[in-house]
Amino acid sequence: MSDSNIIVSLKNVTRSFKSGDNRLEALKNISLEIYEKEFVVILGESGCGKTTILNIIGGMDHMSDGSLFIDGKDYSNPTNQELTAYRRNFIGFVFQDYHLMPNLTARENVDFIAELLPDSMDSDEALKLVGLTDRADNYPSQLSGGQQQRVSIARAIAKKPRLILADEPTAALDFSTSIEILSVFENIVRSQGTTVVMVTHNNEIAKMANRIIKIKDGQIDRIITNENIAKATDLSW
């Protein structure tokens, strides 16, 4: 992939926290590039720093040192206004917890976010992409965990983001439901051309990725280019 395809660039990024008289380093000199239209998995054990990387890319945490470029623009020290616009217009978020509003239907949950943007996807179209057309009028309490997660994905893609950040999106789901959710992500990358960066501790999920970023003790252990990308339905654990 050429430099023109770079959508996210982290250079020498460090994230440290004060703990008593000491400083703890969650990230140590991370340099990483994410390319347009690729599916990247950030893989590692709990506490290794993978979610911190995601939060820095997503503008939900700040670096102690280093630089962050998004689509060629320097976001190392953004203003609050720049951060708000970036999170609203550029990124879709999918978390382990679904963060749906219980008093809104599936369609209304998607509309709530989509209405913030002038060129958003129609909520029914977004729900169709995640296979929930027939549950559009259901409230979260009437949906299974997997269906709620699909609503949260629909909410993310309705923004037409350049980048989707997913933090352990299948961790609370059983195997068969996880495969359904991973198939949705697979389709988003293929049909929408959206870049997806997913954090997981599950080695099997990494088989779906174009590239696997292995994190260990706050550092990049290695980056693996996947020559034989698996389909979600081929996975097992």
JSON list of C-alpha atoms in Angstrom, two decimals:
[
{"chain": "A", "resi": 1, "resn": "MET", "atom": "CA", "xyz": [0.00, 0.00, 0.00]},
{"chain": "A", "resi": 2, "resn": "SER", "atom": "CA", "xyz": [1.33, 3.44, -0.89]},
{"chain": "A", "resi": 3, "resn": "ASP", "atom": "CA", "xyz": [1.68, 6.44, 1.40]},
{"chain": "A", "resi": 4, "resn": "SER", "atom": "CA", "xyz": [-1.40, 8.02, -0.22]},
{"chain": "A", "resi": 5, "resn": "ASN", "atom": "CA", "xyz": [-3.51, 5.29, 1.37]},
{"chain": "A", "resi": 6, "resn": "ILE", "atom": "CA", "xyz": [-2.49, 6.13, 4.94]},
{"chain": "A", "resi": 7, "resn": "ILE", "atom": "CA", "xyz": [-5.52, 7.16, 6.99]},
{"chain": "A", "resi": 8, "resn": "VAL", "atom": "CA", "xyz": [-3.97, 7.05, 10.50]},
{"chain": "A", "resi": 9, "resn": "SER", "atom": "CA", "xyz": [-0.33, 7.52, 11.47]},
{"chain": "A", "resi": 10, "resn": "LEU", "atom": "CA", "xyz": [1.06, 7.25, 15.01]},
{"chain": "A", "resi": 11, "resn": "LYS", "atom": "CA", "xyz": [4.71, 8.23, 15.42]},
{"chain": "A", "resi": 12, "resn": "ASN", "atom": "CA", "xyz": [6.71, 7.50, 18.58]},
{"chain": "A", "resi": 13, "resn": "VAL", "atom": "CA", "xyz": [3.57, 7.62, 20.74]},
{"chain": "A", "resi": 14, "resn": "THR", "atom": "CA", "xyz": [3.97, 7.25, 24.49]},
{"chain": "A", "resi": 15, "resn": "ARG", "atom": "CA", "xyz": [1.20, 7.25, 27.08]},
{"chain": "A", "resi": 16, "resn": "SER", "atom": "CA", "xyz": [2.15, 7.39, 30.73]},
{"chain": "A", "resi": 17, "resn": "PHE", "atom": "CA", "xyz": [0.16, 7.76, 33.94]},
{"chain": "A", "resi": 18, "resn": "LYS", "atom": "CA", "xyz": [1.22, 9.04, 37.33]},
{"chain": "A", "resi": 19, "resn": "SER", "atom": "CA", "xyz": [0.86, 6.44, 40.08]},
{"chain": "A", "resi": 20, "resn": "GLY", "atom": "CA", "xyz": [1.98, 7.76, 43.44]},
{"chain": "A", "resi": 21, "resn": "ASP", "atom": "CA", "xyz": [5.59, 8.80, 43.04]},
{"chain": "A", "resi": 22, "resn": "ASN", "atom": "CA", "xyz": [6.01, 6.68, 39.92]},
{"chain": "A", "resi": 23, "resn": "ARG", "atom": "CA", "xyz": [4.99, 6.95, 36.28]},
{"chain": "A", "resi": 24, "resn": "LEU", "atom": "CA", "xyz": [3.49, 3.93, 34.55]},
{"chain": "A", "resi": 25, "resn": "GLU", "atom": "CA", "xyz": [3.87, 3.64, 30.80]},
{"chain": "A", "resi": 26, "resn": "ALA", "atom": "CA", "xyz": [0.80, 2.18, 29.08]},
{"chain": "A", "resi": 27, "resn": "LEU", "atom": "CA", "xyz": [2.35, 2.75, 25.64]},
{"chain": "A", "resi": 28, "resn": "LYS", "atom": "CA", "xyz": [6.05, 2.95, 24.85]},
{"chain": "A", "resi": 29, "resn": "ASN", "atom": "CA", "xyz": [7.18, 4.56, 21.60]},
{"chain": "A", "resi": 30, "resn": "ILE", "atom": "CA", "xyz": [4.43, 3.18, 19.35]},
{"chain": "A", "resi": 31, "resn": "SER", "atom": "CA", "xyz": [4.72, 3.87, 15.61]},
{"chain": "A", "resi": 32, "resn": "LEU", "atom": "CA", "xyz": [1.95, 2.54, 13.40]},
{"chain": "A", "resi": 33, "resn": "GLU", "atom": "CA", "xyz": [0.20, 3.29, 10.13]},
{"chain": "A", "resi": 34, "resn": "ILE", "atom": "CA", "xyz": [-3.36, 2.29, 9.24]},
{"chain": "A", "resi": 35, "resn": "TYR", "atom": "CA", "xyz": [-4.35, 2.21, 5.58]},
{"chain": "A", "resi": 36, "resn": "GLU", "atom": "CA", "xyz": [-7.62, 3.03, 3.88]},
{"chain": "A", "resi": 37, "resn": "LYS", "atom": "CA", "xyz": [-10.08, 0.17, 3.29]},
{"chain": "A", "resi": 38, "resn": "GLU", "atom": "CA", "xyz": [-8.22, -2.36, 5.42]},
{"chain": "A", "resi": 39, "resn": "PHE", "atom": "CA", "xyz": [-9.31, -4.47, 8.37]},
{"chain": "A", "resi": 40, "resn": "VAL", "atom": "CA", "xyz": [-6.74, -4.25, 11.15]},
{"chain": "A", "resi": 41, "resn": "VAL", "atom": "CA", "xyz": [-6.81, -6.29, 14.35]},
{"chain": "A", "resi": 42, "resn": "ILE", "atom": "CA", "xyz": [-4.88, -5.06, 17.38]},
{"chain": "A", "resi": 43, "resn": "LEU", "atom": "CA", "xyz": [-4.20, -8.22, 19.35]},
{"chain": "A", "resi": 44, "resn": "GLY", "atom": "CA", "xyz": [-2.92, -8.71, 22.88]},
{"chain": "A", "resi": 45, "resn": "GLU", "atom": "CA", "xyz": [-3.64, -9.79, 26.41]},
{"chain": "A", "resi": 46, "resn": "SER", "atom": "CA", "xyz": [-5.66, -7.69, 28.85]},
{"chain": "A", "resi": 47, "resn": "GLY", "atom": "CA", "xyz": [-3.71, -4.66, 30.06]},
{"chain": "A", "resi": 48, "resn": "CYS", "atom": "CA", "xyz": [-1.15, -4.69, 27.22]},
{"chain": "A", "resi": 49, "resn": "GLY", "atom": "CA", "xyz": [-2.14, -1.23, 25.94]},
{"chain": "A", "resi": 50, "resn": "LYS", "atom": "CA", "xyz": [-4.26, -2.14, 22.91]},
{"chain": "A", "resi": 51, "resn": "THR", "atom": "CA", "xyz": [-7.36, -0.22, 24.04]},
{"chain": "A", "resi": 52, "resn": "THR", "atom": "CA", "xyz": [-5.18, 2.79, 24.86]},
{"chain": "A", "resi": 53, "resn": "ILE", "atom": "CA", "xyz": [-4.04, 2.83, 21.22]},
{"chain": "A", "resi": 54, "resn": "LEU", "atom": "CA", "xyz": [-7.66, 2.74, 20.08]},
{"chain": "A", "resi": 55, "resn": "ASN", "atom": "CA", "xyz": [-8.63, 5.53, 22.46]},
{"chain": "A", "resi": 56, "resn": "ILE", "atom": "CA", "xyz": [-5.80, 7.76, 21.23]},
{"chain": "A", "resi": 57, "resn": "ILE", "atom": "CA", "xyz": [-6.77, 7.17, 17.60]},
{"chain": "A", "resi": 58, "resn": "GLY", "atom": "CA", "xyz": [-10.39, 7.90, 18.53]},
{"chain": "A", "resi": 59, "resn": "GLY", "atom": "CA", "xyz": [-9.60, 11.13, 20.34]},
{"chain": "A", "resi": 60, "resn": "MET", "atom": "CA", "xyz": [-10.83, 9.75, 23.68]},
{"chain": "A", "resi": 61, "resn": "ASP", "atom": "CA", "xyz": [-7.38, 9.80, 25.27]},
{"chain": "A", "resi": 62, "resn": "HIS", "atom": "CA", "xyz": [-4.29, 11.93, 24.73]},
{"chain": "A", "resi": 63, "resn": "MET", "atom": "CA", "xyz": [-0.66, 11.09, 24.20]},
{"chain": "A", "resi": 64, "resn": "SER", "atom": "CA", "xyz": [2.07, 11.95, 26.66]},
{"chain": "A", "resi": 65, "resn": "ASP", "atom": "CA", "xyz": [4.52, 12.22, 23.78]},
{"chain": "A", "resi": 66, "resn": "GLY", "atom": "CA", "xyz": [4.66, 11.57, 20.04]},
{"chain": "A", "resi": 67, "resn": "SER", "atom": "CA", "xyz": [2.42, 12.58, 17.15]},
{"chain": "A", "resi": 68, "resn": "LEU", "atom": "CA", "xyz": [-0.88, 11.53, 15.58]},
{"chain": "A", "resi": 69, "resn": "PHE", "atom": "CA", "xyz": [-1.85, 12.28, 11.99]},
{"chain": "A", "resi": 70, "resn": "ILE", "atom": "CA", "xyz": [-5.34, 11.59, 10.65]},
{"chain": "A", "resi": 71, "resn": "ASP", "atom": "CA", "xyz": [-5.72, 11.71, 6.87]},
{"chain": "A", "resi": 72, "resn": "GLY", "atom": "CA", "xyz": [-2.53, 13.79, 6.74]},
{"chain": "A", "resi": 73, "resn": "LYS", "atom": "CA", "xyz": [-3.67, 16.34, 9.35]},
{"chain": "A", "resi": 74, "resn": "ASP", "atom": "CA", "xyz": [-1.79, 16.73, 12.63]},
{"chain": "A", "resi": 75, "resn": "TYR", "atom": "CA", "xyz": [-4.00, 15.80, 15.59]},
{"chain": "A", "resi": 76, "resn": "SER", "atom": "CA", "xyz": [-1.19, 15.64, 18.15]},
{"chain": "A", "resi": 77, "resn": "ASN", "atom": "CA", "xyz": [-2.58, 18.62, 20.08]},
{"chain": "A", "resi": 78, "resn": "PRO", "atom": "CA", "xyz": [-6.11, 19.22, 18.77]},
{"chain": "A", "resi": 79, "resn": "THR", "atom": "CA", "xyz": [-8.49, 21.83, 20.09]},
{"chain": "A", "resi": 80, "resn": "ASN", "atom": "CA", "xyz": [-11.74, 20.65, 21.68]},
{"chain": "A", "resi": 81, "resn": "GLN", "atom": "CA", "xyz": [-13.59, 21.89, 18.60]},
{"chain": "A", "resi": 82, "resn": "GLU", "atom": "CA", "xyz": [-11.32, 19.90, 16.27]},
{"chain": "A", "resi": 83, "resn": "LEU", "atom": "CA", "xyz": [-11.71, 16.78, 18.41]},
{"chain": "A", "resi": 84, "resn": "THR", "atom": "CA", "xyz": [-15.50, 17.06, 18.48]},
{"chain": "A", "resi": 85, "resn": "ALA", "atom": "CA", "xyz": [-15.68, 17.48, 14.70]},
{"chain": "A", "resi": 86, "resn": "TYR", "atom": "CA", "xyz": [-13.26, 14.60, 14.17]},
{"chain": "A", "resi": 87, "resn": "ARG", "atom": "CA", "xyz": [-15.20, 12.17, 16.38]},
{"chain": "A", "resi": 88, "resn": "ARG", "atom": "CA", "xyz": [-18.53, 13.23, 14.88]},
{"chain": "A", "resi": 89, "resn": "ASN", "atom": "CA", "xyz": [-17.60, 13.26, 11.19]},
{"chain": "A", "resi": 90, "resn": "PHE", "atom": "CA", "xyz": [-14.74, 10.81, 10.74]},
{"chain": "A", "resi": 91, "resn": "ILE", "atom": "CA", "xyz": [-15.19, 7.93, 13.18]},
{"chain": "A", "resi": 92, "resn": "GLY", "atom": "CA", "xyz": [-17.79, 5.33, 14.07]},
{"chain": "A", "resi": 93, "resn": "PHE", "atom": "CA", "xyz": [-17.40, 3.64, 17.46]},
{"chain": "A", "resi": 94, "resn": "VAL", "atom": "CA", "xyz": [-18.46, 0.11, 18.44]},
{"chain": "A", "resi": 95, "resn": "PHE", "atom": "CA", "xyz": [-17.81, -1.03, 22.00]},
{"chain": "A", "resi": 96, "resn": "GLN", "atom": "CA", "xyz": [-18.22, -4.20, 24.04]},
{"chain": "A", "resi": 97, "resn": "ASP", "atom": "CA", "xyz": [-21.18, -2.51, 25.75]},
{"chain": "A", "resi": 98, "resn": "TYR", "atom": "CA", "xyz": [-23.87, -1.48, 23.30]},
{"chain": "A", "resi": 99, "resn": "HIS", "atom": "CA", "xyz": [-24.68, 1.98, 24.75]},
{"chain": "A", "resi": 100, "resn": "LEU", "atom": "CA", "xyz": [-28.19, 2.00, 23.29]},
{"chain": "A", "resi": 101, "resn": "MET", "atom": "CA", "xyz": [-30.87, 4.31, 24.63]},
{"chain": "A", "resi": 102, "resn": "PRO", "atom": "CA", "xyz": [-33.48, 2.00, 26.22]},
{"chain": "A", "resi": 103, "resn": "ASN", "atom": "CA", "xyz": [-36.42, 4.30, 25.53]},
{"chain": "A", "resi": 104, "resn": "LEU", "atom": "CA", "xyz": [-35.70, 4.46, 21.78]},
{"chain": "A", "resi": 105, "resn": "THR", "atom": "CA", "xyz": [-36.40, 1.80, 19.13]},
{"chain": "A", "resi": 106, "resn": "ALA", "atom": "CA", "xyz": [-33.59, 0.36, 17.02]},
{"chain": "A", "resi": 107, "resn": "ARG", "atom": "CA", "xyz": [-34.42, 2.81, 14.23]},
{"chain": "A", "resi": 108, "resn": "GLU", "atom": "CA", "xyz": [-34.60, 5.75, 16.64]},
{"chain": "A", "resi": 109, "resn": "ASN", "atom": "CA", "xyz": [-31.24, 4.79, 18.19]},
{"chain": "A", "resi": 110, "resn": "VAL", "atom": "CA", "xyz": [-29.68, 4.97, 14.72]},
{"chain": "A", "resi": 111, "resn": "ASP", "atom": "CA", "xyz": [-31.54, 8.18, 13.83]},
{"chain": "A", "resi": 112, "resn": "PHE", "atom": "CA", "xyz": [-30.33, 9.85, 17.03]},
{"chain": "A", "resi": 113, "resn": "ILE", "atom": "CA", "xyz": [-26.75, 9.74, 15.74]},
{"chain": "A", "resi": 114, "resn": "ALA", "atom": "CA", "xyz": [-27.47, 9.99, 12.01]},
{"chain": "A", "resi": 115, "resn": "GLU", "atom": "CA", "xyz": [-29.40, 13.24, 12.45]},
{"chain": "A", "resi": 116, "resn": "LEU", "atom": "CA", "xyz": [-26.23, 14.96, 13.68]},
{"chain": "A", "resi": 117, "resn": "LEU", "atom": "CA", "xyz": [-24.77, 14.78, 10.18]},
{"chain": "A", "resi": 118, "resn": "PRO", "atom": "CA", "xyz": [-26.02, 16.33, 6.92]},
{"chain": "A", "resi": 119, "resn": "ASP", "atom": "CA", "xyz": [-24.99, 13.42, 4.68]},
{"chain": "A", "resi": 120, "resn": "SER", "atom": "CA", "xyz": [-25.78, 10.42, 6.85]},
{"chain": "A", "resi": 121, "resn": "MET", "atom": "CA", "xyz": [-27.12, 7.08, 5.69]},
{"chain": "A", "resi": 122, "resn": "ASP", "atom": "CA", "xyz": [-30.84, 6.45, 6.08]},
{"chain": "A", "resi": 123, "resn": "SER", "atom": "CA", "xyz": [-31.42, 4.50, 9.30]},
{"chain": "A", "resi": 124, "resn": "ASP", "atom": "CA", "xyz": [-33.42, 1.80, 7.55]},
{"chain": "A", "resi": 125, "resn": "GLU", "atom": "CA", "xyz": [-30.58, 1.31, 5.06]},
{"chain": "A", "resi": 126, "resn": "ALA", "atom": "CA", "xyz": [-28.09, 1.00, 7.92]},
{"chain": "A", "resi": 127, "resn": "LEU", "atom": "CA", "xyz": [-30.29, -1.53, 9.71]},
{"chain": "A", "resi": 128, "resn": "LYS", "atom": "CA", "xyz": [-30.67, -3.49, 6.47]},
{"chain": "A", "resi": 129, "resn": "LEU", "atom": "CA", "xyz": [-26.87, -3.71, 6.16]},
{"chain": "A", "resi": 130, "resn": "VAL", "atom": "CA", "xyz": [-26.70, -5.38, 9.59]},
{"chain": "A", "resi": 131, "resn": "GLY", "atom": "CA", "xyz": [-29.69, -7.66, 8.92]},
{"chain": "A", "resi": 132, "resn": "LEU", "atom": "CA", "xyz": [-32.17, -6.02, 11.27]},
{"chain": "A", "resi": 133, "resn": "THR", "atom": "CA", "xyz": [-34.86, -4.67, 8.97]},
{"chain": "A", "resi": 134, "resn": "ASP", "atom": "CA", "xyz": [-37.54, -6.72, 10.74]},
{"chain": "A", "resi": 135, "resn": "ARG", "atom": "CA", "xyz": [-36.51, -5.45, 14.21]},
{"chain": "A", "resi": 136, "resn": "ALA", "atom": "CA", "xyz": [-36.38, -1.72, 13.45]},
{"chain": "A", "resi": 137, "resn": "ASP", "atom": "CA", "xyz": [-39.34, -0.94, 15.71]},
{"chain": "A", "resi": 138, "resn": "ASN", "atom": "CA", "xyz": [-38.15, -3.04, 18.64]},
{"chain": "A", "resi": 139, "resn": "TYR", "atom": "CA", "xyz": [-36.70, -1.52, 21.81]},
{"chain": "A", "resi": 140, "resn": "PRO", "atom": "CA", "xyz": [-33.32, -2.74, 23.14]},
{"chain": "A", "resi": 141, "resn": "SER", "atom": "CA", "xyz": [-35.05, -4.79, 25.85]},
{"chain": "A", "resi": 142, "resn": "GLN", "atom": "CA", "xyz": [-36.81, -6.73, 23.07]},
{"chain": "A", "resi": 143, "resn": "LEU", "atom": "CA", "xyz": [-33.53, -7.56, 21.32]},
{"chain": "A", "resi": 144, "resn": "SER", "atom": "CA", "xyz": [-30.88, -10.18, 22.03]},
{"chain": "A", "resi": 145, "resn": "GLY", "atom": "CA", "xyz": [-27.32, -9.14, 22.85]},
{"chain": "A", "resi": 146, "resn": "GLY", "atom": "CA", "xyz": [-26.22, -9.85, 19.30]},
{"chain": "A", "resi": 147, "resn": "GLN", "atom": "CA", "xyz": [-29.09, -7.83, 17.86]},
{"chain": "A", "resi": 148, "resn": "GLN", "atom": "CA", "xyz": [-28.28, -4.91, 20.17]},
{"chain": "A", "resi": 149, "resn": "GLN", "atom": "CA", "xyz": [-24.67, -5.02, 18.99]},
{"chain": "A", "resi": 150, "resn": "ARG", "atom": "CA", "xyz": [-25.86, -4.97, 15.39]},
{"chain": "A", "resi": 151, "resn": "VAL", "atom": "CA", "xyz": [-27.89, -1.84, 16.17]},
{"chain": "A", "resi": 152, "resn": "SER", "atom": "CA", "xyz": [-24.75, -0.23, 17.59]},
{"chain": "A", "resi": 153, "resn": "ILE", "atom": "CA", "xyz": [-22.89, -1.14, 14.37]},
{"chain": "A", "resi": 154, "resn": "ALA", "atom": "CA", "xyz": [-25.75, 0.28, 12.29]},
{"chain": "A", "resi": 155, "resn": "ARG", "atom": "CA", "xyz": [-25.52, 3.46, 14.34]},
{"chain": "A", "resi": 156, "resn": "ALA", "atom": "CA", "xyz": [-21.79, 3.66, 13.59]},
{"chain": "A", "resi": 157, "resn": "ILE", "atom": "CA", "xyz": [-22.06, 3.06, 9.83]},
{"chain": "A", "resi": 158, "resn": "ALA", "atom": "CA", "xyz": [-25.01, 5.46, 9.44]},
{"chain": "A", "resi": 159, "resn": "LYS", "atom": "CA", "xyz": [-22.50, 8.27, 9.91]},
{"chain": "A", "resi": 160, "resn": "LYS", "atom": "CA", "xyz": [-20.67, 7.06, 6.78]},
{"chain": "A", "resi": 161, "resn": "PRO", "atom": "CA", "xyz": [-17.39, 7.19, 8.69]},
{"chain": "A", "resi": 162, "resn": "ARG", "atom": "CA", "xyz": [-13.99, 6.79, 7.08]},
{"chain": "A", "resi": 163, "resn": "LEU", "atom": "CA", "xyz": [-12.91, 4.72, 10.08]},
{"chain": "A", "resi": 164, "resn": "ILE", "atom": "CA", "xyz": [-14.69, 2.37, 12.50]},
{"chain": "A", "resi": 165, "resn": "LEU", "atom": "CA", "xyz": [-13.02, 1.63, 15.84]},
{"chain": "A", "resi": 166, "resn": "ALA", "atom": "CA", "xyz": [-14.29, -1.53, 17.55]},
{"chain": "A", "resi": 167, "resn": "ASP", "atom": "CA", "xyz": [-13.20, -2.45, 21.08]},
{"chain": "A", "resi": 168, "resn": "GLU", "atom": "CA", "xyz": [-13.82, -6.15, 21.88]},
{"chain": "A", "resi": 169, "resn": "PRO", "atom": "CA", "xyz": [-17.21, -6.05, 20.10]},
{"chain": "A", "resi": 170, "resn": "THR", "atom": "CA", "xyz": [-17.85, -9.78, 20.54]},
{"chain": "A", "resi": 171, "resn": "ALA", "atom": "CA", "xyz": [-16.49, -10.24, 24.08]},
{"chain": "A", "resi": 172, "resn": "ALA", "atom": "CA", "xyz": [-19.95, -10.40, 25.69]},
{"chain": "A", "resi": 173, "resn": "LEU", "atom": "CA", "xyz": [-21.44, -12.69, 23.03]},
{"chain": "A", "resi": 174, "resn": "ASP", "atom": "CA", "xyz": [-21.54, -16.44, 22.51]},
{"chain": "A", "resi": 175, "resn": "PHE", "atom": "CA", "xyz": [-19.70, -18.06, 19.62]},
{"chain": "A", "resi": 176, "resn": "SER", "atom": "CA", "xyz": [-22.51, -18.24, 17.03]},
{"chain": "A", "resi": 177, "resn": "THR", "atom": "CA", "xyz": [-23.59, -14.65, 17.74]},
{"chain": "A", "resi": 178, "resn": "SER", "atom": "CA", "xyz": [-19.96, -13.51, 17.56]},
{"chain": "A", "resi": 179, "resn": "ILE", "atom": "CA", "xyz": [-19.66, -15.00, 14.07]},
{"chain": "A", "resi": 180, "resn": "GLU", "atom": "CA", "xyz": [-22.80, -13.11, 13.01]},
{"chain": "A", "resi": 181, "resn": "ILE", "atom": "CA", "xyz": [-21.29, -9.84, 14.28]},
{"chain": "A", "resi": 182, "resn": "LEU", "atom": "CA", "xyz": [-17.91, -10.51, 12.65]},
{"chain": "A", "resi": 183, "resn": "SER", "atom": "CA", "xyz": [-19.71, -11.25, 9.37]},
{"chain": "A", "resi": 184, "resn": "VAL", "atom": "CA", "xyz": [-21.29, -7.79, 9.59]},
{"chain": "A", "resi": 185, "resn": "PHE", "atom": "CA", "xyz": [-17.85, -6.18, 9.96]},
{"chain": "A", "resi": 186, "resn": "GLU", "atom": "CA", "xyz": [-16.58, -8.29, 7.08]},
{"chain": "A", "resi": 187, "resn": "ASN", "atom": "CA", "xyz": [-19.40, -6.97, 4.89]},
{"chain": "A", "resi": 188, "resn": "ILE", "atom": "CA", "xyz": [-18.79, -3.35, 5.94]},
{"chain": "A", "resi": 189, "resn": "VAL", "atom": "CA", "xyz": [-15.15, -3.49, 4.84]},
{"chain": "A", "resi": 190, "resn": "ARG", "atom": "CA", "xyz": [-16.07, -5.21, 1.57]},
{"chain": "A", "resi": 191, "resn": "SER", "atom": "CA", "xyz": [-19.21, -3.31, 0.57]},
{"chain": "A", "resi": 192, "resn": "GLN", "atom": "CA", "xyz": [-18.66, 0.14, 2.14]},
{"chain": "A", "resi": 193, "resn": "GLY", "atom": "CA", "xyz": [-14.87, 0.39, 1.83]},
{"chain": "A", "resi": 194, "resn": "THR", "atom": "CA", "xyz": [-14.70, 1.49, 5.46]},
{"chain": "A", "resi": 195, "resn": "THR", "atom": "CA", "xyz": [-11.46, 1.02, 7.38]},
{"chain": "A", "resi": 196, "resn": "VAL", "atom": "CA", "xyz": [-12.00, -1.08, 10.52]},
{"chain": "A", "resi": 197, "resn": "VAL", "atom": "CA", "xyz": [-9.61, -1.25, 13.46]},
{"chain": "A", "resi": 198, "resn": "MET", "atom": "CA", "xyz": [-10.67, -3.90, 15.98]},
{"chain": "A", "resi": 199, "resn": "VAL", "atom": "CA", "xyz": [-9.15, -4.58, 19.39]},
{"chain": "A", "resi": 200, "resn": "THR", "atom": "CA", "xyz": [-9.41, -8.15, 20.64]},
{"chain": "A", "resi": 201, "resn": "HIS", "atom": "CA", "xyz": [-7.62, -10.73, 22.77]},
{"chain": "A", "resi": 202, "resn": "ASN", "atom": "CA", "xyz": [-9.01, -13.53, 20.52]},
{"chain": "A", "resi": 203, "resn": "ASN", "atom": "CA", "xyz": [-6.32, -14.95, 18.23]},
{"chain": "A", "resi": 204, "resn": "GLU", "atom": "CA", "xyz": [-8.94, -16.60, 16.03]},
{"chain": "A", "resi": 205, "resn": "ILE", "atom": "CA", "xyz": [-10.57, -13.27, 15.11]},
{"chain": "A", "resi": 206, "resn": "ALA", "atom": "CA", "xyz": [-7.17, -12.00, 13.94]},
{"chain": "A", "resi": 207, "resn": "LYS", "atom": "CA", "xyz": [-7.34, -14.50, 11.05]},
{"chain": "A", "resi": 208, "resn": "MET", "atom": "CA", "xyz": [-9.90, -12.18, 9.38]},
{"chain": "A", "resi": 209, "resn": "ALA", "atom": "CA", "xyz": [-7.58, -9.17, 9.31]},
{"chain": "A", "resi": 210, "resn": "ASN", "atom": "CA", "xyz": [-5.45, -7.76, 6.52]},
{"chain": "A", "resi": 211, "resn": "ARG", "atom": "CA", "xyz": [-2.86, -7.00, 9.17]},
{"chain": "A", "resi": 212, "resn": "ILE", "atom": "CA", "xyz": [-2.43, -8.05, 12.78]},
{"chain": "A", "resi": 213, "resn": "ILE", "atom": "CA", "xyz": [-0.73, -5.69, 15.24]},
{"chain": "A", "resi": 214, "resn": "LYS", "atom": "CA", "xyz": [0.51, -7.70, 18.20]},
{"chain": "A", "resi": 215, "resn": "ILE", "atom": "CA", "xyz": [0.93, -5.62, 21.37]},
{"chain": "A", "resi": 216, "resn": "LYS", "atom": "CA", "xyz": [2.93, -6.74, 24.38]},
{"chain": "A", "resi": 217, "resn": "ASP", "atom": "CA", "xyz": [3.72, -4.67, 27.48]},
{"chain": "A", "resi": 218, "resn": "GLY", "atom": "CA", "xyz": [2.79, -1.40, 25.79]},
{"chain": "A", "resi": 219, "resn": "GLN", "atom": "CA", "xyz": [4.93, -1.99, 22.71]},
{"chain": "A", "resi": 220, "resn": "ILE", "atom": "CA", "xyz": [4.41, -3.38, 19.23]},
{"chain": "A", "resi": 221, "resn": "ASP", "atom": "CA", "xyz": [5.71, -6.93, 19.41]},
{"chain": "A", "resi": 222, "resn": "ARG", "atom": "CA", "xyz": [5.25, -7.52, 15.69]},
{"chain": "A", "resi": 223, "resn": "ILE", "atom": "CA", "xyz": [3.10, -6.66, 12.69]},
{"chain": "A", "resi": 224, "resn": "ILE", "atom": "CA", "xyz": [1.85, -9.54, 10.57]},
{"chain": "A", "resi": 225, "resn": "THR", "atom": "CA", "xyz": [0.49, -9.18, 7.05]},
{"chain": "A", "resi": 226, "resn": "ASN", "atom": "CA", "xyz": [-2.14, -11.86, 6.56]},
{"chain": "A", "resi": 227, "resn": "GLU", "atom": "CA", "xyz": [-1.68, -13.64, 3.25]},
{"chain": "A", "resi": 228, "resn": "ASN", "atom": "CA", "xyz": [-4.65, -15.99, 3.76]},
{"chain": "A", "resi": 229, "resn": "ILE", "atom": "CA", "xyz": [-7.56, -13.96, 5.09]},
{"chain": "A", "resi": 230, "resn": "ALA", "atom": "CA", "xyz": [-10.27, -16.13, 6.65]},
{"chain": "A", "resi": 231, "resn": "LYS", "atom": "CA", "xyz": [-13.99, -15.53, 6.43]},
{"chain": "A", "resi": 232, "resn": "ALA", "atom": "CA", "xyz": [-15.91, -15.07, 9.66]},
{"chain": "A", "resi": 233, "resn": "THR", "atom": "CA", "xyz": [-17.76, -18.32, 9.02]},
{"chain": "A", "resi": 234, "resn": "ASP", "atom": "CA", "xyz": [-14.42, -20.19, 8.85]},
{"chain": "A", "resi": 235, "resn": "LEU", "atom": "CA", "xyz": [-13.47, -19.26, 12.44]},
{"chain": "A", "resi": 236, "resn": "SER", "atom": "CA", "xyz": [-13.85, -21.53, 15.46]},
{"chain": "A", "resi": 237, "resn": "TRP", "atom": "CA", "xyz": [-13.06, -21.32, 19.15]}
]
